C-alpha cells in the first residue's frame, strides 16, 4: 500500500510541477502580449492620426495666411475702397463723359482684383472656389474651379449657405463645418468653407475647399485599410469616404457609450458585433476630432495563433509528463531500497519512526554538509577566489585591516597595505569585433604593463568594468608628480606597442589599503574629464581639483555676438565667435566639473533655437524633421566632437538664414518703396518705416543698401526732389510750399538739398523749365 501511494503521489506531483507553472505562465504571457499589442497598436494608430491632424492644420493655417495677404493686397484694397464703387456698378446705358475716366480706373482695379482672386485660388490645390462679397456694392464676385469668373447681385447668388455664418461671425476668420454647396452648374459639391472678413464694412472673402479631395489626399491616404473620418465639436461628421455618412451624427458610425469628441486617446469597442480599435485625436486649433477605426480581429490574427499554441503545448506536456512519471516511478523504488541498505546501522533504527524517504533525507543532509565544507575549503584555494578578493579591494566593503591582512596571507596576494595608488585604464575608444578579441586585447595590454618599467614590483591589475582595467600598485613614497610621469610612461608604451589610444585616470594617493575604494572612484571620476581634455591623456584627480573652488561665469558676451552673426548670416564671424566661446571654456578647465560641460552647450543650443523662433524660422528645415538636436549634442562625448557638431550647425544655419533673408528681403524692399512713394510728403524716416514693418532699423538699413545699392536716405531724397521738380514745372506754388509738400518743413534745407541733387536752386530751375 505504501509503495502504491508513493507511486501515485510521485506521478501527480511530477505532472503538477511540470504542467501547472508552464500553463499559468503561458496564459499570463498571452494576456500580457494581447494587452501590450492593443496598447502599442493604439499608440501607433494615434501617431499616424496626429500626423494627419497636423498636416491639415498646417494647410488650413497656410490658406488663412494667404487669405490675409489677399485682403492686404494693394490691388484688392484699391478695388474695395474705390470711391462711389456702388455708383459705377449701377451705371447702364449711355455713359456721361465726366464718368469715363473714373469708370475706366474702377474697371481696371476690378480687373486686377479678379486676377488677384484667381491667383489666390490657384495657390492651393484644395481651393475649389473663392467668393468676394461686397456688402456696400451688394455684389458677389466668384473664381470657380474651372478658371471662370462671374459676378452676381447678392439676391441672385446661387450659393448663400455661408451668409448666416458671416452675419454671426465675431472674429475675422471663421472655419465653418463642411456643407453641401450649390454650384453655378446644376450640381452640388461637399466643401469646407472659410470666411475671412476684410477691414471694410461686412465685406468678406469666402474660400471653399474641396472636402472630398482633402479626405482623399490627406486623411484616407495615411491608411487606406482603416476608416478615418473627422467630426465637429457638435459631433457631426465633416469628412468621410462615404458621402452618405457626411453631416450625420457620430452615433451613426460609433456607439454612444463613450464621449470622444474633443479628446485624444485609443480604446477597443464592439461595433456591429466586431471588435474595433478606435483612436481619436482632438485639434485645439480647429475644434475638430479626428477618428480612426481599425478591424481589431484582422490586426490581432497573429496573437490568435498563440491560443492554439498554448493549448497544444499544454496537451503534449501533460501526456509526456504522465508517461515519463509512470515509467520513471516503476524503477524509482529500487534505488531507494539500495540507499536504505547502504545507510545501515543507526539509520535503520531511525526507520522504525519514519519512512524510507525521511531516513535517506537525513543521510543526504549530513552528506551535503560535509560536501559544502570541503567545497568551501577548495574554492578558497582557487585562483578565481584570489581574483575575486583583488576585485573586492577596489569596491566599498566593511573589512577591517586585520581581515584584509588575513585574506592576503591566505590567498598569497603580494601587495603592500600602505602607500598605494590606483590607476583606471580606459579602453572606450577601441573598436573590438568580438568578446574574444576584447579579452585578447586586454591580455596584450597586461603583458605590456608586466614588462614595463613604469610599474613597481608589487602591483596587480583586474578587469574592473566592461571597458576599464584597474591597476593597484605600491607607490613606495612617490609624490603625485612621479606617479603622473609613470602613468604617462605606461600610456606611451601601450600606444606604441599596440597602436591604439587609451586614457589613464589616476586617483589620489592611498595611505592604507582601506583607502583603495575611494581612490578607484576618484580615478573613474578623472576619466570623466575626457570631455574636457580628450582621449589619449593621463588625467590625475589631484590636478583637476586644484582650482575647483574658483567661480566660472557662462560666456554670455560670446553667445550674444555669435547669435548676432547667425541672424545676419555671417558665417566666418559666427565661427570665429564660437571659437572664442570654446576658448573661454578651455581657459577655465580647472574651474569646471565634467558634469558642467554639456549643460553649457545645451544652453548655447537653446539660445540658437530661440534665435530661429525670433526670425520666424523652423530649425527642422535646417537639420531635418527627424533629427533631435539635443539628443545629437548629448551623444558628443569630447570637446572636439562638440566643436565639430556646432561648426556644422552654424554653417547650415547661416546658409539657411541667408537664403530666407534674400527671399524676405525683396518683399520688405518692395513695401518700403511703396511707403516712400506714398508718404514722401510726411515725416518719414528709417525708424518710422522699421516700426510699421516691425523690423529692426539697422536690419532695414543694411538690407536696403544690399538690395538697392543705395542708402535709404538717398532714395528718399531722390523721390522728394523728383516730386518737387514736377511741382516746380507744372504748378504755381511757392518754393516754401513745395518744400513742405514734399516733406521739407525747412525751406533753406530744401533749397540746399535740391541744389545738391540738380545743380540749380529751385528758383533757378523754375525759371529755366517752368511753364
XYZ file of C-alpha atoms in Angstrom, residues 193-568:
376
model
C -15.864 76.958 -46.155
C -13.531 79.525 -44.545
C -14.882 83.066 -44.141
C -12.282 85.825 -43.891
C -13.688 89.262 -43.134
C -11.954 92.254 -44.665
C -11.418 95.533 -42.863
C -14.280 97.358 -44.512
C -17.942 97.100 -43.519
C -19.212 93.499 -43.706
C -17.143 92.586 -46.751
C -15.631 89.096 -46.747
C -13.566 86.584 -48.701
C -15.302 83.180 -48.791
C -12.984 80.249 -49.565
C -14.487 76.858 -50.424
C -12.150 73.880 -50.037
C -12.915 70.562 -51.766
C -13.751 68.371 -48.743
C -13.658 65.136 -50.735
C -10.200 65.954 -52.142
C -8.915 66.779 -48.642
C -10.178 63.423 -47.423
C -8.606 61.556 -50.326
C -5.239 63.347 -50.335
C -4.635 63.982 -46.633
C -6.898 61.804 -44.478
C -7.570 58.423 -46.066
C -4.150 58.437 -47.756
C -2.455 57.719 -44.397
C -4.016 54.243 -44.244
C -6.481 53.073 -46.898
C -7.296 49.936 -44.873
C -8.895 51.851 -41.981
C -11.971 54.043 -41.743
C -10.761 57.590 -40.997
C -13.159 60.484 -40.558
C -13.479 63.891 -38.851
C -16.297 65.212 -36.641
C -17.146 68.707 -35.449
C -17.482 69.928 -31.872
C -21.203 69.149 -32.094
C -20.393 65.551 -33.104
C -21.360 65.773 -36.784
C -19.297 64.059 -39.476
C -17.307 66.618 -41.515
C -15.087 64.349 -43.640
C -15.761 60.753 -44.641
C -15.022 58.490 -47.582
C -18.735 57.642 -47.911
C -20.857 60.627 -48.977
C -23.895 59.074 -47.282
C -22.201 59.430 -43.882
C -21.380 63.121 -44.349
C -23.119 65.513 -41.934
C -24.528 62.590 -39.923
C -24.203 62.418 -36.107
C -21.191 60.485 -34.828
C -23.592 57.911 -33.375
C -24.277 56.895 -36.984
C -20.740 55.446 -37.108
C -19.733 54.799 -33.485
C -21.531 53.588 -30.328
C -22.686 56.194 -27.808
C -21.122 54.588 -24.759
C -18.020 56.863 -24.888
C -17.611 60.583 -25.304
C -14.613 61.090 -27.592
C -15.401 64.457 -29.220
C -12.746 66.977 -28.220
C -10.484 64.315 -26.668
C -7.488 62.209 -27.692
C -6.861 58.545 -26.955
C -7.458 54.953 -28.049
C -9.747 52.126 -26.957
C -11.294 48.891 -28.205
C -15.059 48.615 -28.628
C -17.610 46.419 -30.375
C -19.295 47.889 -33.429
C -21.815 45.714 -35.251
C -20.576 42.640 -33.289
C -16.990 43.312 -34.464
C -14.101 44.393 -32.236
C -12.752 47.713 -33.455
C -9.694 49.705 -32.368
C -10.827 53.320 -32.153
C -8.215 56.088 -31.968
C -9.183 59.738 -31.739
C -7.202 62.985 -31.712
C -8.628 66.450 -30.986
C -7.450 69.627 -32.745
C -7.424 72.634 -30.429
C -6.959 74.943 -33.447
C -9.958 73.731 -35.467
C -12.167 72.274 -32.744
C -12.430 69.033 -34.762
C -11.849 65.452 -33.644
C -10.029 63.054 -36.000
C -11.167 59.420 -35.606
C -9.691 56.188 -36.988
C -11.428 52.805 -36.682
C -9.453 49.607 -37.383
C -10.577 45.985 -37.537
C -9.113 44.552 -34.322
C -9.728 40.993 -35.434
C -7.592 41.492 -38.541
C -4.892 43.241 -36.526
C -4.732 40.511 -33.872
C -4.580 37.464 -36.180
C -1.007 36.903 -35.090
C -1.895 36.788 -31.390
C -4.809 34.409 -32.046
C -2.350 31.682 -33.038
C -0.828 31.922 -29.552
C -4.020 30.424 -28.075
C -3.696 27.330 -30.245
C -0.010 27.023 -29.445
C -0.646 27.228 -25.684
C -3.431 24.630 -25.809
C -1.439 22.216 -27.960
C 1.694 22.581 -25.844
C -0.326 22.001 -22.643
C -1.837 18.766 -24.018
C 1.535 17.491 -25.229
C 3.165 18.440 -21.916
C 0.524 16.584 -19.878
C 0.837 13.429 -21.998
C 4.630 13.467 -21.869
C 4.653 14.196 -18.120
C 2.239 11.334 -17.366
C 4.218 8.899 -19.497
C 7.588 9.852 -18.027
C 6.263 9.921 -14.466
C 4.778 6.448 -14.852
C 7.891 4.936 -16.442
C 10.331 6.506 -14.014
C 8.286 5.709 -10.904
C 8.269 1.964 -11.617
C 12.013 1.701 -11.136
C 12.469 4.562 -8.688
C 11.857 2.483 -5.587
C 14.742 0.069 -6.291
C 17.479 2.739 -5.802
C 15.641 3.895 -2.689
C 15.919 0.374 -1.246
C 19.588 0.181 -2.119
C 20.246 3.554 -0.494
C 18.463 2.359 2.654
C 20.675 -0.734 2.755
C 23.810 1.380 2.305
C 22.873 3.606 5.248
C 22.661 0.609 7.681
C 23.218 0.692 11.475
C 21.941 3.815 13.206
C 19.872 4.811 10.162
C 17.887 1.527 10.215
C 16.872 2.200 13.797
C 15.609 5.623 12.765
C 13.500 3.997 10.019
C 11.285 2.476 12.705
C 9.977 6.003 13.377
C 9.894 7.380 9.778
C 9.599 6.265 6.187
C 12.403 5.491 3.738
C 12.437 8.962 2.210
C 12.924 10.605 5.610
C 15.767 8.293 6.512
C 17.510 8.860 3.219
C 16.920 12.616 3.629
C 18.752 12.704 6.986
C 21.621 10.808 5.486
C 21.836 13.052 2.433
C 21.660 16.172 4.575
C 24.695 15.166 6.600
C 26.488 14.234 3.370
C 25.714 17.635 1.866
C 27.071 19.403 4.927
C 30.344 17.538 4.535
C 30.439 18.311 0.803
C 29.826 22.043 1.342
C 32.574 22.174 3.981
C 35.192 20.659 1.678
C 33.899 22.631 -1.305
C 34.371 25.903 0.596
C 37.921 24.954 1.527
C 38.592 24.033 -2.081
C 37.126 27.278 -3.510
C 39.252 29.401 -1.202
C 42.346 27.855 -2.636
C 41.388 28.529 -6.264
C 42.854 31.419 -8.317
C 39.321 32.568 -9.083
C 38.805 33.364 -5.426
C 42.071 35.276 -5.406
C 40.847 37.417 -8.314
C 37.542 37.994 -6.550
C 39.427 39.211 -3.482
C 41.527 41.587 -5.607
C 38.374 42.948 -7.215
C 36.727 43.393 -3.812
C 39.601 45.562 -2.596
C 38.649 48.383 -5.015
C 34.955 48.228 -4.080
C 33.273 49.603 -0.973
C 33.492 46.948 1.791
C 33.308 46.527 5.573
C 36.540 44.628 6.114
C 38.975 45.668 8.786
C 42.706 45.944 8.170
C 43.275 42.728 10.146
C 40.743 40.816 7.981
C 42.398 42.074 4.804
C 45.832 41.029 6.038
C 44.496 37.581 6.882
C 42.983 37.089 3.419
C 46.122 38.426 1.708
C 48.247 35.889 3.525
C 45.797 33.032 2.909
C 45.411 33.787 -0.822
C 49.057 34.830 -1.374
C 48.244 38.301 -2.686
C 51.559 40.158 -2.827
C 50.578 43.805 -2.339
C 51.548 46.167 0.476
C 48.915 47.604 2.839
C 50.313 51.154 2.850
C 51.300 53.806 0.306
C 49.194 52.642 -2.647
C 47.933 54.290 -5.816
C 45.091 53.277 -8.177
C 45.005 53.766 -11.957
C 41.953 53.277 -14.210
C 42.971 52.402 -17.789
C 40.107 53.106 -20.230
C 39.504 51.171 -23.477
C 36.407 53.116 -24.559
C 37.669 54.312 -27.939
C 38.899 50.947 -29.238
C 36.610 49.163 -31.726
C 36.654 45.404 -30.942
C 34.797 42.961 -33.161
C 34.030 40.237 -30.559
C 34.268 39.326 -26.882
C 37.190 37.015 -27.626
C 39.087 39.796 -29.405
C 38.393 42.099 -26.470
C 39.831 39.623 -23.958
C 42.899 39.018 -26.130
C 43.479 42.762 -26.408
C 43.258 43.147 -22.630
C 45.752 40.308 -22.168
C 48.162 42.066 -24.547
C 47.766 45.279 -22.546
C 48.523 43.446 -19.308
C 51.618 41.898 -20.940
C 52.834 45.367 -21.861
C 52.220 46.527 -18.289
C 54.022 43.476 -16.851
C 57.147 44.221 -18.904
C 57.031 47.967 -18.296
C 59.495 49.744 -16.093
C 56.737 52.159 -15.112
C 55.213 49.671 -12.647
C 56.926 48.668 -9.372
C 57.463 45.076 -8.312
C 54.280 44.861 -6.256
C 51.119 45.534 -8.252
C 48.099 43.784 -9.661
C 45.583 44.502 -12.410
C 41.937 43.399 -12.749
C 39.089 43.957 -15.184
C 37.066 46.354 -13.041
C 34.403 47.417 -15.531
C 33.479 46.351 -19.062
C 35.978 48.732 -20.690
C 38.226 49.608 -17.747
C 41.260 47.857 -16.253
C 42.151 48.869 -12.689
C 45.799 48.786 -11.606
C 46.659 48.863 -7.868
C 50.344 49.284 -7.017
C 52.701 50.367 -4.272
C 53.777 53.984 -4.589
C 56.909 53.435 -2.465
C 56.877 57.004 -1.152
C 56.456 58.651 -4.591
C 54.716 62.027 -4.832
C 51.824 62.646 -7.207
C 54.085 64.148 -9.927
C 56.188 60.993 -10.043
C 53.048 58.855 -10.205
C 51.805 61.022 -13.095
C 55.072 60.594 -15.037
C 54.959 56.797 -14.550
C 51.392 56.772 -15.871
C 52.479 58.752 -18.929
C 55.350 56.300 -19.486
C 52.975 53.296 -19.361
C 50.496 55.025 -21.669
C 53.246 55.771 -24.230
C 54.360 52.130 -24.195
C 50.806 50.826 -24.712
C 50.124 53.308 -27.509
C 53.396 52.474 -29.245
C 53.288 48.682 -28.989
C 49.546 48.143 -29.557
C 48.985 51.058 -31.977
C 45.958 52.295 -30.047
C 44.854 55.239 -27.966
C 43.893 54.811 -24.319
C 43.376 57.091 -21.340
C 44.566 56.689 -17.748
C 42.756 58.176 -14.759
C 44.771 58.464 -11.532
C 43.112 58.577 -8.120
C 44.539 60.142 -5.006
C 47.414 58.528 -3.057
C 46.219 55.931 -0.507
C 47.821 55.962 2.977
C 46.412 52.449 3.634
C 44.744 49.703 1.657
C 41.397 50.737 3.193
C 41.556 53.921 1.078
C 41.771 51.997 -2.235
C 37.958 52.055 -2.965
C 37.878 55.864 -2.699
C 40.991 56.159 -4.866
C 39.407 53.926 -7.524
C 36.248 56.085 -7.555
C 38.485 59.165 -7.909
C 40.244 57.522 -10.878
C 36.889 56.862 -12.564
C 35.902 60.481 -11.958
C 39.169 61.616 -13.538
C 38.290 59.620 -16.669
C 35.050 61.575 -16.965
C 37.131 64.708 -17.627
C 37.979 63.336 -21.099
C 35.150 65.578 -22.262
C 37.497 68.494 -21.491
C 40.944 67.005 -22.163
C 40.124 64.450 -24.889
C 41.330 60.852 -25.250
C 44.914 59.644 -25.036
C 45.942 61.567 -21.880
C 46.862 60.851 -18.269
C 44.353 62.684 -16.076
C 45.033 62.967 -12.347
C 42.213 63.740 -9.954
C 44.578 65.901 -7.887
C 45.357 68.135 -10.905
C 41.686 68.545 -11.710
C 40.805 69.687 -8.203
C 43.448 72.393 -7.967
C 41.135 75.331 -8.778
C 37.712 73.760 -8.276
C 36.750 76.480 -5.776
C 37.140 79.245 -8.343
C 33.998 80.651 -9.967
C 33.204 80.314 -13.642
C 30.770 82.552 -15.492
C 28.934 81.477 -18.625
C 30.437 83.334 -21.662
C 27.265 85.319 -22.355
C 29.033 88.023 -24.372
C 30.412 85.494 -26.842
C 26.968 83.881 -27.100
C 25.274 87.221 -27.861
C 27.792 88.087 -30.574
C 27.528 84.574 -32.043
C 23.728 84.879 -32.251
C 24.042 88.327 -33.840
C 26.294 86.922 -36.565
C 23.948 83.975 -37.105
C 20.912 86.236 -37.534
C 22.780 88.253 -40.161
